[in-house]
Short mmCIF file of C-alpha atoms and ligand atoms in Angstrom, two decimals:
data_model
loop_
_atom_site.label_atom_id
_atom_site.label_comp_id
_atom_site.label_asym_id
_atom_site.label_seq_id
_atom_site.Cartn_x
_atom_site.Cartn_y
_atom_site.Cartn_z
CA MET A 1 -289.74 -47.15 -46.33
CA LEU A 2 -286.33 -47.40 -44.82
CA ARG A 3 -286.77 -43.70 -43.64
CA LYS A 4 -289.53 -43.80 -42.01
CA ILE A 5 -288.81 -46.63 -40.15
CA LEU A 6 -285.64 -45.09 -38.58
CA TYR A 7 -287.80 -42.20 -38.09
CA VAL A 8 -290.75 -44.52 -35.70
CA ALA A 9 -286.90 -45.70 -33.99
CA ALA A 10 -285.68 -41.82 -33.57
CA ALA A 11 -289.55 -40.81 -32.25
CA LEU A 12 -289.38 -43.96 -29.67
CA VAL A 13 -286.00 -43.44 -28.20
CA VAL A 14 -286.58 -40.02 -27.28
CA VAL A 15 -290.22 -41.15 -26.46
CA ALA A 16 -288.48 -43.56 -23.45
CA VAL A 17 -286.39 -41.20 -23.29
CA VAL A 18 -288.47 -38.34 -21.42
CA VAL A 19 -290.37 -40.74 -20.04
CA PHE A 20 -286.91 -42.61 -17.83
CA PHE A 21 -285.64 -39.42 -16.77
CA GLY A 22 -289.16 -37.15 -16.87
CA PHE A 23 -290.70 -39.78 -14.80
CA VAL A 24 -289.20 -42.53 -13.71
CA PRO A 25 -287.36 -40.48 -10.42
CA GLY A 26 -290.83 -39.17 -9.46
CA ILE A 27 -292.73 -42.55 -10.04
CA ILE A 28 -289.71 -44.28 -7.80
CA ASP A 29 -290.53 -41.32 -4.77
CA LYS A 30 -293.80 -40.94 -4.82
CA LYS A 31 -293.80 -44.97 -4.51
CA ILE A 32 -291.64 -45.53 -2.00
CA ASN A 33 -292.21 -42.19 0.07
CA THR A 34 -295.68 -43.09 0.95
CA THR A 35 -297.73 -42.31 4.33
CA ILE A 36 -300.52 -44.81 6.10
CA HIS A 37 -302.84 -41.62 7.45
CA ARG A 38 -303.40 -38.23 6.69
CA THR A 39 -303.61 -34.94 9.56
CA ASN A 40 -307.25 -32.56 10.01
CA ALA A 41 -305.07 -29.67 10.48
CA ALA A 42 -308.43 -28.95 12.39
CA ASP A 43 -307.97 -31.07 15.00
CA ARG A 44 -304.81 -29.85 16.00
CA VAL A 45 -304.15 -29.99 20.36
CA SER A 46 -305.00 -25.85 21.15
CA TRP A 47 -301.63 -25.64 22.27
CA TYR A 48 -299.72 -27.24 19.02
CA ASP A 49 -298.48 -23.87 17.62
CA SER A 50 -297.12 -22.53 19.84
CA ILE A 51 -294.77 -24.82 21.27
CA PRO A 52 -291.73 -23.38 20.78
CA PHE A 53 -289.38 -25.19 18.87
CA ILE A 54 -290.59 -28.54 17.32
CA ALA A 55 -288.00 -30.29 15.51
CA ASP A 56 -286.94 -34.05 13.47
CA LEU A 57 -283.45 -35.62 13.92
CA HIS A 58 -283.70 -37.52 10.46
CA CYS A 59 -284.99 -37.12 6.89
CA ASP A 60 -283.85 -38.24 3.29
CA GLU A 61 -285.15 -35.60 1.44
CA LEU A 62 -282.36 -34.49 -0.39
CA LEU A 63 -281.65 -38.09 -2.35
CA TRP A 64 -285.14 -37.46 -4.26
CA HIS A 65 -284.21 -33.82 -5.82
CA ARG A 66 -287.24 -32.59 -5.42
CA ASP A 67 -288.25 -29.08 -4.88
CA LEU A 68 -287.41 -28.36 -0.71
CA LEU A 69 -289.27 -24.62 -1.51
CA ALA A 70 -292.73 -26.31 -3.26
CA HIS A 71 -295.94 -27.84 -1.38
CA HIS A 72 -295.73 -31.66 -2.64
CA SER A 73 -298.88 -33.57 -2.15
CA TYR A 74 -296.49 -37.50 -2.03
CA GLY A 75 -293.69 -37.64 -0.11
CA HIS A 76 -292.73 -36.24 3.54
CA VAL A 77 -291.06 -33.24 3.76
CA ASP A 78 -290.72 -29.91 2.29
CA VAL A 79 -290.43 -26.06 3.90
CA PRO A 80 -294.20 -25.61 3.68
CA ARG A 81 -295.68 -28.60 4.78
CA MET A 82 -292.33 -27.83 7.90
CA GLN A 83 -294.78 -24.08 7.91
CA ASP A 84 -297.90 -25.24 8.12
CA ALA A 85 -296.44 -28.03 11.20
CA ASN A 86 -294.67 -25.71 13.02
CA VAL A 87 -291.22 -27.43 12.94
CA ALA A 88 -288.62 -25.21 13.09
CA LEU A 89 -286.07 -27.44 12.59
CA GLU A 90 -285.34 -30.76 10.50
CA VAL A 91 -281.98 -33.09 9.96
CA PHE A 92 -281.27 -33.11 6.28
CA THR A 93 -279.35 -36.91 6.12
CA ILE A 94 -277.37 -37.95 3.23
CA VAL A 95 -277.70 -41.65 1.62
CA SER A 96 -274.98 -42.38 -0.77
CA LYS A 97 -275.52 -45.75 -1.47
CA THR A 98 -277.83 -48.52 -1.03
CA PRO A 99 -277.71 -51.90 -1.94
CA ARG A 100 -280.48 -53.58 -4.32
CA ASP A 101 -282.55 -55.36 -1.97
CA GLN A 102 -282.43 -54.21 0.33
CA ASN A 103 -282.77 -56.07 4.05
CA TYR A 104 -283.00 -55.61 7.95
CA ASP A 105 -280.59 -58.59 7.63
CA HIS A 106 -277.78 -59.47 5.50
CA ASN A 107 -277.05 -57.38 2.30
CA SER A 108 -273.53 -56.64 0.71
CA ASP A 109 -271.88 -53.55 -0.44
CA LYS A 110 -271.59 -55.11 -4.58
CA THR A 111 -274.26 -53.22 -5.57
CA ASP A 112 -275.42 -49.56 -5.88
CA GLN A 113 -278.87 -48.42 -6.48
CA ILE A 114 -277.90 -44.54 -5.87
CA ALA A 115 -276.28 -44.32 -8.42
CA LEU A 116 -279.13 -45.96 -11.14
CA LEU A 117 -280.79 -43.04 -9.17
CA SER A 118 -278.70 -40.52 -9.58
CA PHE A 119 -278.37 -40.69 -13.78
CA ALA A 120 -282.05 -41.53 -13.82
CA GLN A 121 -282.47 -38.23 -12.24
CA LEU A 122 -280.16 -36.43 -14.55
CA ARG A 123 -277.05 -35.63 -12.10
CA ALA A 124 -273.88 -34.57 -12.53
CA PRO A 125 -271.76 -37.49 -14.32
CA ALA A 126 -269.49 -37.92 -11.45
CA ASP A 127 -271.98 -38.12 -9.43
CA TRP A 128 -272.46 -41.72 -11.21
CA PHE A 129 -269.78 -42.50 -10.39
CA SER A 130 -268.54 -41.36 -6.86
CA LEU A 131 -270.26 -41.88 -3.61
CA LYS A 132 -268.63 -38.23 -2.69
CA ALA A 133 -269.16 -36.26 -5.50
CA ARG A 134 -273.02 -37.59 -4.90
CA ALA A 135 -273.21 -36.51 -1.20
CA LEU A 136 -271.14 -33.29 -1.05
CA HIS A 137 -273.76 -32.21 -4.47
CA GLN A 138 -276.69 -33.69 -1.71
CA CYS A 139 -275.56 -31.30 0.64
CA GLU A 140 -275.52 -28.03 -1.97
CA ASP A 141 -278.67 -28.69 -2.75
CA LEU A 142 -279.49 -27.64 0.81
CA HIS A 143 -277.53 -24.63 1.06
CA GLU A 144 -278.94 -23.63 -2.84
CA SER A 145 -282.65 -23.92 -1.42
CA ALA A 146 -281.81 -21.78 1.17
CA LYS A 147 -280.31 -19.12 -0.72
CA ARG A 148 -283.61 -19.05 -3.08
CA SER A 149 -285.87 -18.98 0.40
CA LYS A 150 -285.18 -15.71 0.98
CA GLY A 151 -284.32 -15.83 4.53
CA MET A 152 -288.06 -18.52 4.64
CA LEU A 153 -285.12 -21.49 5.48
CA ARG A 154 -281.72 -21.15 6.34
CA VAL A 155 -278.61 -24.03 7.07
CA ILE A 156 -277.50 -24.16 11.09
CA THR A 157 -274.11 -25.24 11.42
CA THR A 158 -273.16 -23.24 15.11
CA ARG A 159 -273.81 -22.62 17.67
CA PRO A 160 -273.94 -18.56 17.39
CA GLU A 161 -276.38 -19.05 14.93
CA LEU A 162 -278.79 -21.47 16.49
CA GLN A 163 -278.89 -19.21 18.82
CA GLN A 164 -279.92 -16.58 16.55
CA TYR A 165 -282.12 -18.76 14.89
CA ILE A 166 -284.24 -19.51 18.03
CA LYS A 167 -284.24 -15.64 18.47
CA ASP A 168 -285.10 -14.62 15.25
CA ARG A 169 -287.53 -17.22 14.91
CA SER A 170 -289.53 -16.44 18.18
CA ALA A 171 -290.54 -13.22 16.58
CA ASP A 172 -291.48 -14.79 13.46
CA ARG A 173 -292.89 -19.36 13.55
CA SER A 174 -292.77 -19.02 9.39
CA LEU A 175 -288.92 -19.14 10.00
CA THR A 176 -287.53 -22.95 9.34
CA ALA A 177 -284.15 -24.82 9.50
CA GLY A 178 -281.91 -27.54 8.14
CA MET A 179 -278.68 -28.96 9.29
CA LEU A 180 -277.06 -32.02 7.71
CA GLY A 181 -276.20 -35.04 8.68
CA LEU A 182 -274.23 -38.35 6.64
CA GLU A 183 -276.08 -41.62 6.91
CA GLY A 184 -273.22 -44.01 6.33
CA ALA A 185 -269.68 -42.61 5.64
CA HIS A 186 -268.88 -44.55 2.77
CA CYS A 187 -269.12 -41.33 0.66
CA LEU A 188 -265.58 -40.44 2.32
CA GLU A 189 -264.49 -42.86 0.31
CA ASN A 190 -261.94 -44.45 2.20
CA ASP A 191 -260.26 -41.30 3.59
CA VAL A 192 -260.06 -39.69 6.86
CA ASN A 193 -258.96 -36.28 5.27
CA ASN A 194 -262.25 -35.89 3.51
CA LEU A 195 -263.65 -34.96 6.63
CA ASP A 196 -262.62 -31.78 6.39
CA THR A 197 -264.26 -31.66 3.60
CA PHE A 198 -267.61 -32.77 5.47
CA TYR A 199 -267.72 -29.90 8.06
CA HIS A 200 -266.66 -27.31 6.00
CA ILE A 201 -269.70 -27.64 3.50
CA GLY A 202 -272.12 -28.23 7.48
CA VAL A 203 -272.18 -31.73 8.19
CA ARG A 204 -272.60 -31.84 11.90
CA TYR A 205 -273.56 -35.82 12.72
CA ILE A 206 -272.02 -38.83 11.02
CA GLY A 207 -273.41 -42.57 11.30
CA LEU A 208 -270.58 -44.73 10.40
CA THR A 209 -272.38 -47.13 8.23
CA HIS A 210 -275.49 -47.77 6.53
CA PHE A 211 -276.41 -50.96 5.01
CA PHE A 212 -273.47 -52.66 4.36
CA ASP A 213 -270.17 -52.94 6.81
CA ASN A 214 -267.56 -50.56 5.17
CA GLU A 215 -263.98 -49.61 6.07
CA TRP A 216 -265.55 -47.34 8.98
CA GLY A 217 -267.39 -50.32 10.40
CA GLY A 218 -270.13 -53.85 10.67
CA SER A 219 -273.62 -52.66 10.04
CA ALA A 220 -276.78 -53.70 12.08
CA HIS A 221 -277.48 -55.18 8.16
CA GLY A 222 -274.48 -56.39 7.10
CA MET A 223 -273.32 -59.91 5.90
CA ASP A 224 -270.31 -59.96 8.94
CA LYS A 225 -271.73 -56.81 11.65
CA GLY A 226 -267.95 -56.59 12.45
CA GLY A 227 -266.94 -53.87 15.23
CA LEU A 228 -264.51 -50.94 14.51
CA THR A 229 -261.46 -51.09 12.09
CA ALA A 230 -258.69 -49.55 12.74
CA LYS A 231 -259.33 -46.53 10.19
CA GLY A 232 -262.96 -46.33 12.20
CA LYS A 233 -261.05 -45.32 15.09
CA GLU A 234 -258.91 -42.65 13.89
CA LEU A 235 -262.17 -41.09 12.22
CA LEU A 236 -264.42 -40.85 15.28
CA HIS A 237 -261.12 -39.31 16.93
CA ARG A 238 -261.68 -37.18 13.74
CA MET A 239 -264.62 -36.17 14.56
CA GLU A 240 -264.73 -35.88 18.16
CA LYS A 241 -262.01 -33.07 17.42
CA LEU A 242 -264.07 -31.27 14.95
CA HIS A 243 -268.06 -31.47 17.35
CA ILE A 244 -269.17 -33.99 14.42
CA MET A 245 -271.87 -35.89 16.77
CA ILE A 246 -271.46 -39.58 16.70
CA ASP A 247 -275.30 -41.76 15.76
CA LEU A 248 -275.60 -44.84 16.63
CA ALA A 249 -278.80 -45.77 14.38
CA HIS A 250 -277.71 -48.64 12.18
CA GLN A 251 -273.93 -49.62 13.67
CA SER A 252 -273.23 -52.87 14.44
CA THR A 253 -274.03 -54.08 18.45
CA ARG A 254 -269.98 -54.81 18.49
CA THR A 255 -269.84 -51.60 16.75
CA ILE A 256 -272.07 -49.67 19.07
CA ASP A 257 -269.95 -51.80 21.32
CA ASP A 258 -266.33 -50.28 20.24
CA ILE A 259 -267.81 -46.73 19.81
CA PHE A 260 -268.71 -46.63 23.62
CA SER A 261 -265.41 -47.68 24.27
CA ASN A 262 -263.56 -45.72 22.64
CA THR A 263 -264.97 -42.82 22.67
CA THR A 264 -265.86 -40.70 26.15
CA GLY A 265 -268.64 -37.69 24.74
CA THR A 266 -272.01 -37.28 23.70
CA LEU A 267 -273.79 -39.85 21.27
CA MET A 268 -276.75 -39.51 19.43
CA VAL A 269 -279.42 -42.28 17.42
CA SER A 270 -280.32 -40.05 14.68
CA HIS A 271 -283.60 -42.22 14.00
CA THR A 272 -284.60 -45.72 15.56
CA GLY A 273 -286.77 -47.95 18.01
CA VAL A 274 -286.60 -50.08 20.96
CA ARG A 275 -286.65 -53.82 21.63
CA GLY A 276 -287.51 -53.25 24.47
CA LEU A 277 -291.02 -53.01 22.52
CA CYS A 278 -290.22 -54.06 19.12
CA ASP A 279 -287.28 -56.34 18.84
CA ASN A 280 -285.15 -56.53 15.49
CA GLY A 281 -281.48 -56.14 15.33
CA ARG A 282 -281.65 -52.48 14.54
CA ASN A 283 -283.52 -51.40 17.65
CA LEU A 284 -281.76 -50.19 20.79
CA THR A 285 -281.09 -52.73 23.59
CA ASP A 286 -281.94 -50.97 26.67
CA ALA A 287 -278.57 -51.69 27.81
CA GLN A 288 -277.40 -49.34 24.83
CA ILE A 289 -280.19 -46.58 25.39
CA LYS A 290 -279.18 -46.13 29.02
CA GLU A 291 -275.38 -45.25 28.27
CA ILE A 292 -276.18 -43.08 25.95
CA GLY A 293 -278.68 -41.42 28.50
CA ARG A 294 -274.84 -41.60 31.23
CA ARG A 295 -272.90 -39.68 28.69
CA ASN A 296 -276.26 -37.08 27.95
CA GLY A 297 -277.08 -38.28 24.82
CA ILE A 298 -280.03 -37.87 22.46
CA ILE A 299 -282.74 -41.19 20.81
CA GLY A 300 -284.99 -40.20 18.49
CA ILE A 301 -287.21 -42.89 17.91
CA GLY A 302 -289.39 -43.69 14.38
CA MET A 303 -292.66 -42.86 12.63
CA TRP A 304 -292.48 -46.56 10.26
CA GLU A 305 -293.06 -50.20 11.54
CA THR A 306 -289.95 -51.62 12.05
CA ALA A 307 -288.72 -49.09 14.18
CA VAL A 308 -292.01 -49.01 16.15
CA CYS A 309 -294.05 -51.76 15.39
CA GLY A 310 -297.01 -50.59 14.98
CA THR A 311 -298.89 -48.49 12.16
CA ASP A 312 -299.97 -44.80 13.99
CA ALA A 313 -299.17 -42.15 16.58
CA SER A 314 -299.72 -44.55 19.90
CA ALA A 315 -296.85 -46.96 18.89
CA THR A 316 -294.48 -43.92 18.75
CA ALA A 317 -295.09 -42.50 21.35
CA HIS A 318 -294.87 -45.86 23.93
CA SER A 319 -291.38 -45.93 22.02
CA ILE A 320 -291.04 -42.78 23.11
CA LYS A 321 -291.97 -42.98 26.76
CA TYR A 322 -290.39 -46.28 27.21
CA VAL A 323 -287.17 -43.94 25.99
CA ALA A 324 -287.98 -41.83 28.66
CA ASP A 325 -288.96 -44.04 31.62
CA LEU A 326 -285.25 -45.67 31.73
CA ILE A 327 -283.39 -42.46 30.80
CA GLY A 328 -285.02 -39.33 31.75
CA VAL A 329 -287.07 -37.17 29.76
CA ASP A 330 -284.64 -34.63 28.27
CA HIS A 331 -283.02 -37.71 26.64
CA VAL A 332 -285.35 -38.49 23.96
CA ALA A 333 -286.70 -36.70 20.19
CA MET A 334 -288.29 -37.14 17.37
CA GLY A 335 -286.18 -39.18 14.61
CA SER A 336 -288.92 -39.98 11.70
CA ASP A 337 -286.69 -41.33 9.48
CA PHE A 338 -289.31 -39.47 6.74
CA ASP A 339 -288.63 -39.19 2.83
CA GLY A 340 -286.30 -42.05 3.66
CA ALA A 341 -288.43 -45.38 2.17
CA VAL A 342 -290.48 -45.73 4.50
CA ASN A 343 -294.42 -45.99 4.55
CA ALA A 344 -294.32 -43.75 7.46
CA THR A 345 -297.22 -43.09 10.07
CA TYR A 346 -297.58 -39.92 8.84
CA ASP A 347 -295.82 -36.67 6.98
CA ILE A 348 -294.56 -33.89 8.84
CA THR A 349 -297.30 -32.61 9.17
CA GLY A 350 -298.59 -35.68 11.42
CA PHE A 351 -296.35 -34.23 14.60
CA THR A 352 -299.44 -32.39 16.42
CA GLU A 353 -300.40 -36.87 16.40
CA ILE A 354 -297.60 -37.56 18.26
CA VAL A 355 -298.29 -34.37 20.33
CA LYS A 356 -301.91 -35.54 20.75
CA GLU A 357 -300.20 -39.26 21.89
CA LEU A 358 -297.91 -38.03 24.76
CA ILE A 359 -301.15 -35.93 26.23
CA THR A 360 -303.07 -39.66 26.58
CA LEU A 361 -299.90 -40.84 28.36
CA GLY A 362 -299.97 -38.32 30.69
CA TYR A 363 -296.77 -36.17 29.95
CA SER A 364 -297.47 -32.40 30.95
CA ARG A 365 -297.09 -29.62 28.40
CA ALA A 366 -293.89 -28.99 29.67
CA ASP A 367 -292.76 -32.55 29.00
CA ILE A 368 -294.29 -32.75 25.63
CA GLU A 369 -292.55 -29.35 24.23
CA LYS A 370 -289.43 -31.01 25.42
CA ILE A 371 -289.49 -34.36 23.25
CA MET A 372 -291.23 -32.75 20.50
CA GLY A 373 -288.19 -30.51 19.99
CA GLY A 374 -286.40 -28.59 23.11
CA ASN A 375 -284.42 -31.57 23.58
CA VAL A 376 -282.90 -31.14 20.15
CA ARG A 377 -282.21 -27.87 20.25
CA ASP A 378 -280.89 -27.77 23.91
CA PHE A 379 -278.66 -30.58 22.55
CA TRP A 380 -277.39 -28.99 19.30
CA LEU A 381 -277.12 -25.99 21.77
CA ARG A 382 -274.38 -27.91 24.08
CA ASN A 383 -272.44 -29.79 21.28
CA LEU A 384 -271.89 -27.25 18.09
CA PRO A 385 -269.33 -25.61 17.46
CA GLU A 386 -268.84 -22.63 18.03
ZN1 LIG B 1 -281.93 -45.16 8.34
#
């Protein structure tokens, strides 16, 4: 009898383990990276597939441990869907720590949801405890996907690589490329010397904070929402020397002001909205938009409700127009936040709908081509290291 009970108990443990590790990560992914609308490919603007370079500045796909090369019916981005949507470049961003009960107003750094996710995804034990290890592993995942892709996906880290890619892709529209960015510099684990490691693995933009204040600066969603720390200033100067762009998304107002007064270089916002149309502490003020424009920077507009105060492509297009009206059409781009635990307006195939809305707003084909990716291409051609 005792033996029978032990067998049943052991079987239940095995089932629990299989369910936990086999299904839970996928269930979370499907549940929190959702899409409001679906696109109809037959309904595309006739010249959509001729747009030379469509690009997006922000996507968290690497967090989910999916096969980037396989088509998925859930989530927002994979290489087959990029090919379907004629997308040339996606910037894959590394999320390394998020708080429990994450919200837009007040978050502390006390909890770490990504530790649990790393465990459930059966990532290497180092990833359960080290922010640096889990961030580097996500970066390696992109390189590994590129290796497996037989040339379909490449990772861009320098200007010559981008120039070569633009040339190759003009002959073959099925090619795709990825770049790397960090969403929060806490994965440097409080050591500026770790910047070199992330530079060498290909990271080309960094937002100093994500949902909580950290050792480098204040977050728009932190407890104190302070400015840059002394170490944060040192990190920025090192980033500038390495041609790593500074991303202002998620930064507190004081941190953004400190970045304005402590640096002179180009700035970017990888995924955001504008307070003029959608007033919350995460979105950009007119004064911030103007300063980024004055520095020849770029602003990526999001495709989720709290960024653009709407759940259709028209809301994103209106926020794009707001930026273009303030600082010119050369400084605005797509910054979707795909796979960033958001209920996105569309998955990546929905860029076709943004094009339609921009036509409705009166933009020329030349200007739409800039907004949909030409500006991102030119931004990186100006700012990537040699
Ligand atoms: Zn974000």
